[in-house]
Amino acid sequence: MGIPILLTVWWTHRADDPFLALAYPLSAASQVVVVVGLLRRTMGVRTAERVVLAGIVVTYLGGLGVGVITAPDLASVDEQLTLSALLTVNLMPMLAYVTFDTSRALQVSLAIVGAYIGIVGIRLVPEALSGRLGGEATDYLSQMIFLLAAVGLLHVIAQVKSQAAEARLTAEAMEELANTDALTGIANRRQLHQVLEEWVGAAGADTNLAVVLIDLDHFKRVNDRHGHETGDAVLRRVARTLVDVARPGDLVGRWGGEEFLVIAPATTKDEAVGLAEACRVALSATTAPAVGRITASFGVAVHLDDDTAWTLLRRADDALYQAKAQGRDRVEIDVADGRELRASGVA
């Protein structure tokens, strides 16, 4: 849209303004380069923004400078340095703070304001020294102060926004660290407990919610025979496997030690057993260097109307205990009216 406007203005006024006759075609050409670069993906958006801003600044300040310097008298200078010109120059630092980081934007803004002051000063300082400027000197000085104050205010606002963004990112990073298991990179006990409390608290009579508690079989032997470094590697491999098997919406975390927990929302009893069995099969097919095949026992519990997070976990733990007692590498589910063995294998 800007290119046709530039070319139209250039065509109609090129004979009246030598600077316009040269600058507007160059500005239009730079915009063509930007458009082509963006369409062909050879120019980044940030680079395109800077090229456009540079074109605006050079074209406008250049035209203004030519007009002021070549003005035959002070009345003609006043026609150039209107309120509209002042506001246009004031807009350029705003664009700079959108385009650049805070420190670079300050440098660009001061350069823009400095160029404007230089344009005004080249013509008006001699007039002021000769006494021909009179009271108008105060008006021009007020313009300079206004522009510098506007840049200062922009910089303060940009710094406050930057500091707020950094504080938010830091808070988010701290929150993530507080909710992430350092060894495996998945949810830790704190996050699991918070989420389960929230989901159980929001659960209604018709809510389907299940938990799968997982304990690695004979994991103490791994640490005793191969060392904790190997044990840590096994825990990380198990975490990756469980995350791969879990469905979108499931929360997988490390409950503690060699225990893991999967919280499965919108999951019926049969679906929870199927999820646990899928995890069991995937782990059974997983091997670790120097350790060999990895197996685990699974306890499943589904949400009941009077459940709290603690009672739901307790029933899952009871089912896990039964899986261990029945030979490990198996899935058991605990329900209100008794336990049901749903799937099993022998360690």
Short mmCIF file of N, CA and C in Angstrom, two decimals, residues 89-222:
data_model
loop_
_atom_site.label_atom_id
_atom_site.label_comp_id
_atom_site.label_asym_id
_atom_site.label_seq_id
_atom_site.Cartn_x
_atom_site.Cartn_y
_atom_site.Cartn_z
N VAL A 89 8.05 13.37 14.07
CA VAL A 89 9.37 13.04 14.60
C VAL A 89 9.24 12.32 15.94
N ASN A 90 8.29 12.72 16.75
CA ASN A 90 8.07 12.08 18.05
C ASN A 90 7.61 10.63 17.89
N LEU A 91 6.93 10.34 16.78
CA LEU A 91 6.47 8.97 16.53
C LEU A 91 7.63 8.03 16.22
N MET A 92 8.70 8.54 15.67
CA MET A 92 9.82 7.69 15.24
C MET A 92 10.49 6.97 16.42
N PRO A 93 10.77 7.62 17.55
CA PRO A 93 11.30 6.87 18.69
C PRO A 93 10.35 5.77 19.18
N MET A 94 9.05 6.00 19.09
CA MET A 94 8.10 4.94 19.46
C MET A 94 8.30 3.71 18.59
N LEU A 95 8.47 3.95 17.29
CA LEU A 95 8.73 2.83 16.38
C LEU A 95 10.06 2.16 16.70
N ALA A 96 11.03 2.96 17.12
CA ALA A 96 12.34 2.40 17.47
C ALA A 96 12.23 1.45 18.65
N TYR A 97 11.41 1.80 19.64
CA TYR A 97 11.27 0.94 20.83
C TYR A 97 10.46 -0.32 20.51
N VAL A 98 9.68 -0.29 19.45
CA VAL A 98 8.99 -1.49 19.00
C VAL A 98 9.94 -2.40 18.24
N THR A 99 10.91 -1.79 17.55
CA THR A 99 11.78 -2.52 16.64
C THR A 99 13.03 -3.07 17.30
N PHE A 100 13.62 -2.30 18.22
CA PHE A 100 14.91 -2.65 18.81
C PHE A 100 14.75 -3.01 20.29
N ASP A 101 15.81 -3.61 20.85
CA ASP A 101 15.84 -3.81 22.29
C ASP A 101 15.99 -2.45 22.97
N THR A 102 15.82 -2.43 24.27
CA THR A 102 15.71 -1.16 25.00
C THR A 102 16.95 -0.28 24.83
N SER A 103 18.12 -0.84 25.00
CA SER A 103 19.34 -0.02 24.93
C SER A 103 19.58 0.50 23.52
N ARG A 104 19.41 -0.35 22.51
CA ARG A 104 19.60 0.09 21.14
C ARG A 104 18.52 1.10 20.74
N ALA A 105 17.29 0.88 21.22
CA ALA A 105 16.21 1.82 20.89
C ALA A 105 16.52 3.21 21.43
N LEU A 106 17.13 3.29 22.61
CA LEU A 106 17.50 4.59 23.17
C LEU A 106 18.52 5.27 22.27
N GLN A 107 19.51 4.52 21.80
CA GLN A 107 20.52 5.09 20.91
C GLN A 107 19.89 5.60 19.62
N VAL A 108 19.02 4.79 19.02
CA VAL A 108 18.37 5.19 17.77
C VAL A 108 17.48 6.41 18.00
N SER A 109 16.76 6.41 19.10
CA SER A 109 15.85 7.54 19.39
C SER A 109 16.62 8.83 19.58
N LEU A 110 17.71 8.76 20.33
CA LEU A 110 18.52 9.97 20.53
C LEU A 110 19.14 10.44 19.22
N ALA A 111 19.51 9.49 18.36
CA ALA A 111 20.04 9.87 17.04
C ALA A 111 18.97 10.58 16.21
N ILE A 112 17.74 10.09 16.27
CA ILE A 112 16.65 10.72 15.52
C ILE A 112 16.39 12.14 16.04
N VAL A 113 16.26 12.26 17.36
CA VAL A 113 16.01 13.57 17.95
C VAL A 113 17.20 14.50 17.71
N GLY A 114 18.41 13.94 17.81
CA GLY A 114 19.60 14.74 17.54
C GLY A 114 19.64 15.25 16.11
N ALA A 115 19.22 14.40 15.16
CA ALA A 115 19.18 14.83 13.76
C ALA A 115 18.17 15.96 13.58
N TYR A 116 17.01 15.84 14.24
CA TYR A 116 16.00 16.90 14.14
C TYR A 116 16.52 18.20 14.74
N ILE A 117 17.16 18.09 15.92
CA ILE A 117 17.72 19.29 16.55
C ILE A 117 18.80 19.91 15.66
N GLY A 118 19.60 19.04 15.04
CA GLY A 118 20.63 19.54 14.14
C GLY A 118 20.05 20.27 12.95
N ILE A 119 18.97 19.71 12.39
CA ILE A 119 18.33 20.37 11.25
C ILE A 119 17.82 21.75 11.64
N VAL A 120 17.17 21.81 12.80
CA VAL A 120 16.64 23.09 13.26
C VAL A 120 17.77 24.05 13.59
N GLY A 121 18.80 23.52 14.26
CA GLY A 121 19.89 24.37 14.72
C GLY A 121 20.70 24.98 13.59
N ILE A 122 20.93 24.20 12.51
CA ILE A 122 21.73 24.71 11.39
C ILE A 122 21.14 26.00 10.84
N ARG A 123 19.81 26.04 10.82
CA ARG A 123 19.16 27.22 10.23
C ARG A 123 18.87 28.31 11.26
N LEU A 124 18.48 27.89 12.47
CA LEU A 124 17.97 28.88 13.41
C LEU A 124 19.01 29.46 14.35
N VAL A 125 20.10 28.73 14.63
CA VAL A 125 21.12 29.28 15.52
C VAL A 125 21.71 30.58 14.96
N PRO A 126 22.09 30.62 13.67
CA PRO A 126 22.57 31.91 13.13
C PRO A 126 21.53 33.01 13.24
N GLU A 127 20.25 32.64 13.04
CA GLU A 127 19.20 33.65 13.15
C GLU A 127 19.11 34.17 14.59
N ALA A 128 19.24 33.24 15.56
CA ALA A 128 19.16 33.64 16.96
C ALA A 128 20.34 34.52 17.35
N LEU A 129 21.53 34.17 16.88
CA LEU A 129 22.72 34.96 17.21
C LEU A 129 22.66 36.35 16.62
N SER A 130 22.01 36.49 15.49
CA SER A 130 21.90 37.81 14.86
C SER A 130 20.75 38.63 15.42
N GLY A 131 19.94 38.01 16.30
CA GLY A 131 18.84 38.72 16.92
C GLY A 131 17.59 38.77 16.11
N ARG A 132 17.55 38.06 15.01
CA ARG A 132 16.36 38.10 14.15
C ARG A 132 15.28 37.11 14.59
N LEU A 133 15.61 36.16 15.45
CA LEU A 133 14.65 35.11 15.81
C LEU A 133 13.64 35.60 16.84
N GLY A 134 14.06 36.39 17.77
CA GLY A 134 13.14 36.96 18.75
C GLY A 134 12.56 35.90 19.67
N GLY A 135 11.26 36.08 20.02
CA GLY A 135 10.59 35.17 20.95
C GLY A 135 10.36 33.77 20.41
N GLU A 136 10.51 33.59 19.13
CA GLU A 136 10.30 32.26 18.56
C GLU A 136 11.35 31.27 19.04
N ALA A 137 12.48 31.77 19.51
CA ALA A 137 13.54 30.88 20.02
C ALA A 137 13.01 30.02 21.16
N THR A 138 12.18 30.63 22.02
CA THR A 138 11.62 29.86 23.14
C THR A 138 10.73 28.73 22.64
N ASP A 139 9.96 28.98 21.59
CA ASP A 139 9.08 27.95 21.04
C ASP A 139 9.89 26.77 20.51
N TYR A 140 10.96 27.07 19.78
CA TYR A 140 11.78 25.99 19.23
C TYR A 140 12.51 25.22 20.32
N LEU A 141 12.95 25.95 21.35
CA LEU A 141 13.60 25.29 22.48
C LEU A 141 12.63 24.36 23.20
N SER A 142 11.38 24.77 23.31
CA SER A 142 10.35 23.94 23.94
C SER A 142 10.14 22.65 23.14
N GLN A 143 10.21 22.75 21.82
CA GLN A 143 10.09 21.56 20.98
C GLN A 143 11.20 20.56 21.28
N MET A 144 12.43 21.06 21.40
CA MET A 144 13.56 20.18 21.67
C MET A 144 13.38 19.47 23.02
N ILE A 145 12.97 20.26 24.02
CA ILE A 145 12.77 19.70 25.36
C ILE A 145 11.67 18.65 25.32
N PHE A 146 10.60 18.95 24.59
CA PHE A 146 9.49 18.00 24.46
C PHE A 146 9.97 16.68 23.87
N LEU A 147 10.74 16.74 22.81
CA LEU A 147 11.22 15.51 22.16
C LEU A 147 12.13 14.71 23.08
N LEU A 148 13.04 15.37 23.76
CA LEU A 148 13.96 14.67 24.66
C LEU A 148 13.20 14.06 25.84
N ALA A 149 12.21 14.82 26.37
CA ALA A 149 11.41 14.29 27.48
C ALA A 149 10.60 13.08 27.04
N ALA A 150 10.08 13.14 25.80
CA ALA A 150 9.30 12.01 25.29
C ALA A 150 10.17 10.77 25.16
N VAL A 151 11.41 10.93 24.69
CA VAL A 151 12.32 9.80 24.60
C VAL A 151 12.63 9.24 25.99
N GLY A 152 12.86 10.14 26.95
CA GLY A 152 13.11 9.69 28.32
C GLY A 152 11.95 8.89 28.88
N LEU A 153 10.73 9.38 28.66
CA LEU A 153 9.55 8.67 29.15
C LEU A 153 9.40 7.31 28.47
N LEU A 154 9.63 7.28 27.16
CA LEU A 154 9.58 6.00 26.44
C LEU A 154 10.58 5.01 27.01
N HIS A 155 11.78 5.49 27.30
CA HIS A 155 12.82 4.60 27.81
C HIS A 155 12.44 4.05 29.18
N VAL A 156 11.90 4.90 30.04
CA VAL A 156 11.49 4.44 31.36
C VAL A 156 10.40 3.38 31.24
N ILE A 157 9.40 3.64 30.39
CA ILE A 157 8.32 2.66 30.19
C ILE A 157 8.88 1.35 29.66
N ALA A 158 9.78 1.43 28.67
CA ALA A 158 10.36 0.22 28.09
C ALA A 158 11.15 -0.57 29.13
N GLN A 159 11.90 0.13 29.98
CA GLN A 159 12.66 -0.55 31.02
C GLN A 159 11.75 -1.24 32.03
N VAL A 160 10.69 -0.55 32.42
CA VAL A 160 9.74 -1.14 33.37
C VAL A 160 9.10 -2.40 32.77
N LYS A 161 8.71 -2.32 31.49
CA LYS A 161 8.13 -3.49 30.82
C LYS A 161 9.14 -4.61 30.72
N SER A 162 10.38 -4.28 30.39
CA SER A 162 11.42 -5.30 30.28
C SER A 162 11.67 -5.97 31.61
N GLN A 163 11.74 -5.19 32.68
CA GLN A 163 11.97 -5.75 34.00
C GLN A 163 10.80 -6.62 34.44
N ALA A 164 9.58 -6.19 34.10
CA ALA A 164 8.40 -6.99 34.44
C ALA A 164 8.41 -8.31 33.69
N ALA A 165 8.81 -8.26 32.40
CA ALA A 165 8.87 -9.49 31.61
C ALA A 165 9.93 -10.44 32.16
N GLU A 166 11.09 -9.87 32.55
CA GLU A 166 12.15 -10.70 33.12
C GLU A 166 11.70 -11.31 34.44
N ALA A 167 11.00 -10.53 35.25
CA ALA A 167 10.51 -11.05 36.52
C ALA A 167 9.50 -12.17 36.30
N ARG A 168 8.64 -12.00 35.28
CA ARG A 168 7.66 -13.04 34.98
C ARG A 168 8.35 -14.33 34.50
N LEU A 169 9.35 -14.17 33.63
CA LEU A 169 10.07 -15.34 33.14
C LEU A 169 10.82 -16.03 34.27
N THR A 170 11.39 -15.24 35.17
CA THR A 170 12.10 -15.82 36.31
C THR A 170 11.14 -16.58 37.20
N ALA A 171 9.97 -15.98 37.44
CA ALA A 171 8.96 -16.66 38.27
C ALA A 171 8.50 -17.96 37.62
N GLU A 172 8.31 -17.91 36.29
CA GLU A 172 7.89 -19.13 35.58
C GLU A 172 8.97 -20.19 35.64
N ALA A 173 10.23 -19.76 35.50
CA ALA A 173 11.34 -20.72 35.58
C ALA A 173 11.44 -21.32 36.97
N MET A 174 11.27 -20.49 37.99
CA MET A 174 11.32 -21.00 39.36
C MET A 174 10.16 -21.96 39.63
N GLU A 175 9.00 -21.62 39.08
CA GLU A 175 7.84 -22.50 39.24
C GLU A 175 8.08 -23.84 38.57
N GLU A 176 8.68 -23.78 37.37
CA GLU A 176 8.97 -25.03 36.66
C GLU A 176 9.99 -25.87 37.42
N LEU A 177 11.02 -25.21 37.98
CA LEU A 177 12.01 -25.94 38.76
C LEU A 177 11.37 -26.57 40.00
N ALA A 178 10.46 -25.83 40.61
CA ALA A 178 9.81 -26.34 41.82
C ALA A 178 8.90 -27.51 41.53
N ASN A 179 8.42 -27.62 40.29
CA ASN A 179 7.47 -28.67 39.93
C ASN A 179 8.08 -29.78 39.08
N THR A 180 9.39 -29.75 38.88
CA THR A 180 10.03 -30.71 38.00
C THR A 180 11.04 -31.55 38.76
N ASP A 181 11.02 -32.83 38.51
CA ASP A 181 12.00 -33.73 39.11
C ASP A 181 13.35 -33.50 38.43
N ALA A 182 14.36 -33.18 39.21
CA ALA A 182 15.66 -32.80 38.65
C ALA A 182 16.32 -33.94 37.89
N LEU A 183 16.11 -35.16 38.31
CA LEU A 183 16.78 -36.30 37.68
C LEU A 183 16.14 -36.68 36.35
N THR A 184 14.82 -36.77 36.32
CA THR A 184 14.13 -37.31 35.15
C THR A 184 13.53 -36.24 34.25
N GLY A 185 13.35 -35.02 34.77
CA GLY A 185 12.76 -33.96 33.96
C GLY A 185 11.25 -34.01 33.85
N ILE A 186 10.59 -34.93 34.57
CA ILE A 186 9.13 -34.99 34.56
C ILE A 186 8.60 -34.38 35.85
N ALA A 187 7.28 -34.40 36.02
CA ALA A 187 6.68 -33.79 37.20
C ALA A 187 7.21 -34.45 38.48
N ASN A 188 7.38 -33.64 39.51
CA ASN A 188 7.82 -34.20 40.78
C ASN A 188 6.63 -34.43 41.71
N ARG A 189 6.91 -34.91 42.91
CA ARG A 189 5.84 -35.24 43.85
C ARG A 189 4.99 -34.02 44.19
N ARG A 190 5.63 -32.86 44.29
CA ARG A 190 4.89 -31.64 44.62
C ARG A 190 3.84 -31.34 43.57
N GLN A 191 4.25 -31.36 42.30
CA GLN A 191 3.30 -31.06 41.23
C GLN A 191 2.22 -32.14 41.15
N LEU A 192 2.62 -33.39 41.26
CA LEU A 192 1.64 -34.48 41.21
C LEU A 192 0.59 -34.31 42.30
N HIS A 193 1.04 -34.00 43.50
CA HIS A 193 0.10 -33.85 44.61
C HIS A 193 -0.84 -32.67 44.40
N GLN A 194 -0.28 -31.55 43.92
CA GLN A 194 -1.11 -30.37 43.68
C GLN A 194 -2.16 -30.64 42.62
N VAL A 195 -1.76 -31.27 41.53
CA VAL A 195 -2.69 -31.54 40.44
C VAL A 195 -3.76 -32.54 40.88
N LEU A 196 -3.34 -33.58 41.59
CA LEU A 196 -4.31 -34.57 42.04
C LEU A 196 -5.32 -33.96 43.01
N GLU A 197 -4.84 -33.15 43.94
CA GLU A 197 -5.75 -32.47 44.87
C GLU A 197 -6.76 -31.62 44.10
N GLU A 198 -6.27 -30.91 43.09
CA GLU A 198 -7.15 -30.03 42.31
C GLU A 198 -8.18 -30.85 41.54
N TRP A 199 -7.74 -31.90 40.87
CA TRP A 199 -8.64 -32.69 40.04
C TRP A 199 -9.64 -33.49 40.88
N VAL A 200 -9.19 -34.01 42.00
CA VAL A 200 -10.12 -34.74 42.88
C VAL A 200 -11.12 -33.76 43.48
N GLY A 201 -10.64 -32.57 43.86
CA GLY A 201 -11.54 -31.57 44.43
C GLY A 201 -12.61 -31.12 43.45
N ALA A 202 -12.26 -31.10 42.16
CA ALA A 202 -13.21 -30.67 41.14
C ALA A 202 -14.06 -31.81 40.59
N ALA A 203 -13.76 -33.04 41.01
CA ALA A 203 -14.45 -34.20 40.45
C ALA A 203 -15.88 -34.29 40.99
N GLY A 204 -16.80 -34.63 40.10
CA GLY A 204 -18.18 -34.83 40.49
C GLY A 204 -18.54 -36.31 40.50
N ALA A 205 -19.83 -36.58 40.66
CA ALA A 205 -20.28 -37.97 40.74
C ALA A 205 -20.02 -38.72 39.44
N ASP A 206 -20.07 -38.02 38.33
CA ASP A 206 -19.90 -38.68 37.03
C ASP A 206 -18.48 -38.52 36.48
N THR A 207 -17.56 -38.05 37.31
CA THR A 207 -16.19 -37.82 36.83
C THR A 207 -15.42 -39.12 36.75
N ASN A 208 -14.75 -39.34 35.64
CA ASN A 208 -13.85 -40.47 35.50
C ASN A 208 -12.43 -39.98 35.71
N LEU A 209 -11.79 -40.49 36.75
CA LEU A 209 -10.42 -40.11 37.08
C LEU A 209 -9.72 -41.33 37.65
N ALA A 210 -8.51 -41.57 37.20
CA ALA A 210 -7.77 -42.75 37.67
C ALA A 210 -6.33 -42.39 37.94
N VAL A 211 -5.71 -43.18 38.81
CA VAL A 211 -4.28 -43.04 39.05
C VAL A 211 -3.63 -44.41 38.89
N VAL A 212 -2.41 -44.37 38.39
CA VAL A 212 -1.62 -45.59 38.24
C VAL A 212 -0.32 -45.37 38.99
N LEU A 213 -0.11 -46.15 40.05
CA LEU A 213 1.10 -46.06 40.85
C LEU A 213 2.04 -47.18 40.41
N ILE A 214 3.29 -46.82 40.14
CA ILE A 214 4.25 -47.74 39.53
C ILE A 214 5.48 -47.84 40.42
N ASP A 215 5.95 -49.07 40.64
CA ASP A 215 7.16 -49.28 41.41
C ASP A 215 8.06 -50.25 40.66
N LEU A 216 9.30 -49.85 40.42
CA LEU A 216 10.23 -50.71 39.68
C LEU A 216 10.57 -51.95 40.51
N ASP A 217 10.63 -53.07 39.84
CA ASP A 217 10.90 -54.33 40.53
C ASP A 217 12.40 -54.48 40.79
N HIS A 218 12.73 -54.85 42.04
CA HIS A 218 14.11 -55.16 42.43
C HIS A 218 15.08 -54.02 42.09
N PHE A 219 14.62 -52.79 42.25
CA PHE A 219 15.48 -51.67 41.88
C PHE A 219 16.67 -51.52 42.83
N LYS A 220 16.49 -51.93 44.08
CA LYS A 220 17.60 -51.84 45.04
C LYS A 220 18.80 -52.65 44.56
N ARG A 221 18.52 -53.78 43.89
CA ARG A 221 19.62 -54.60 43.38
C ARG A 221 20.44 -53.85 42.33
N VAL A 222 19.75 -53.03 41.53
CA VAL A 222 20.44 -52.26 40.50
C VAL A 222 21.45 -51.32 41.14
#
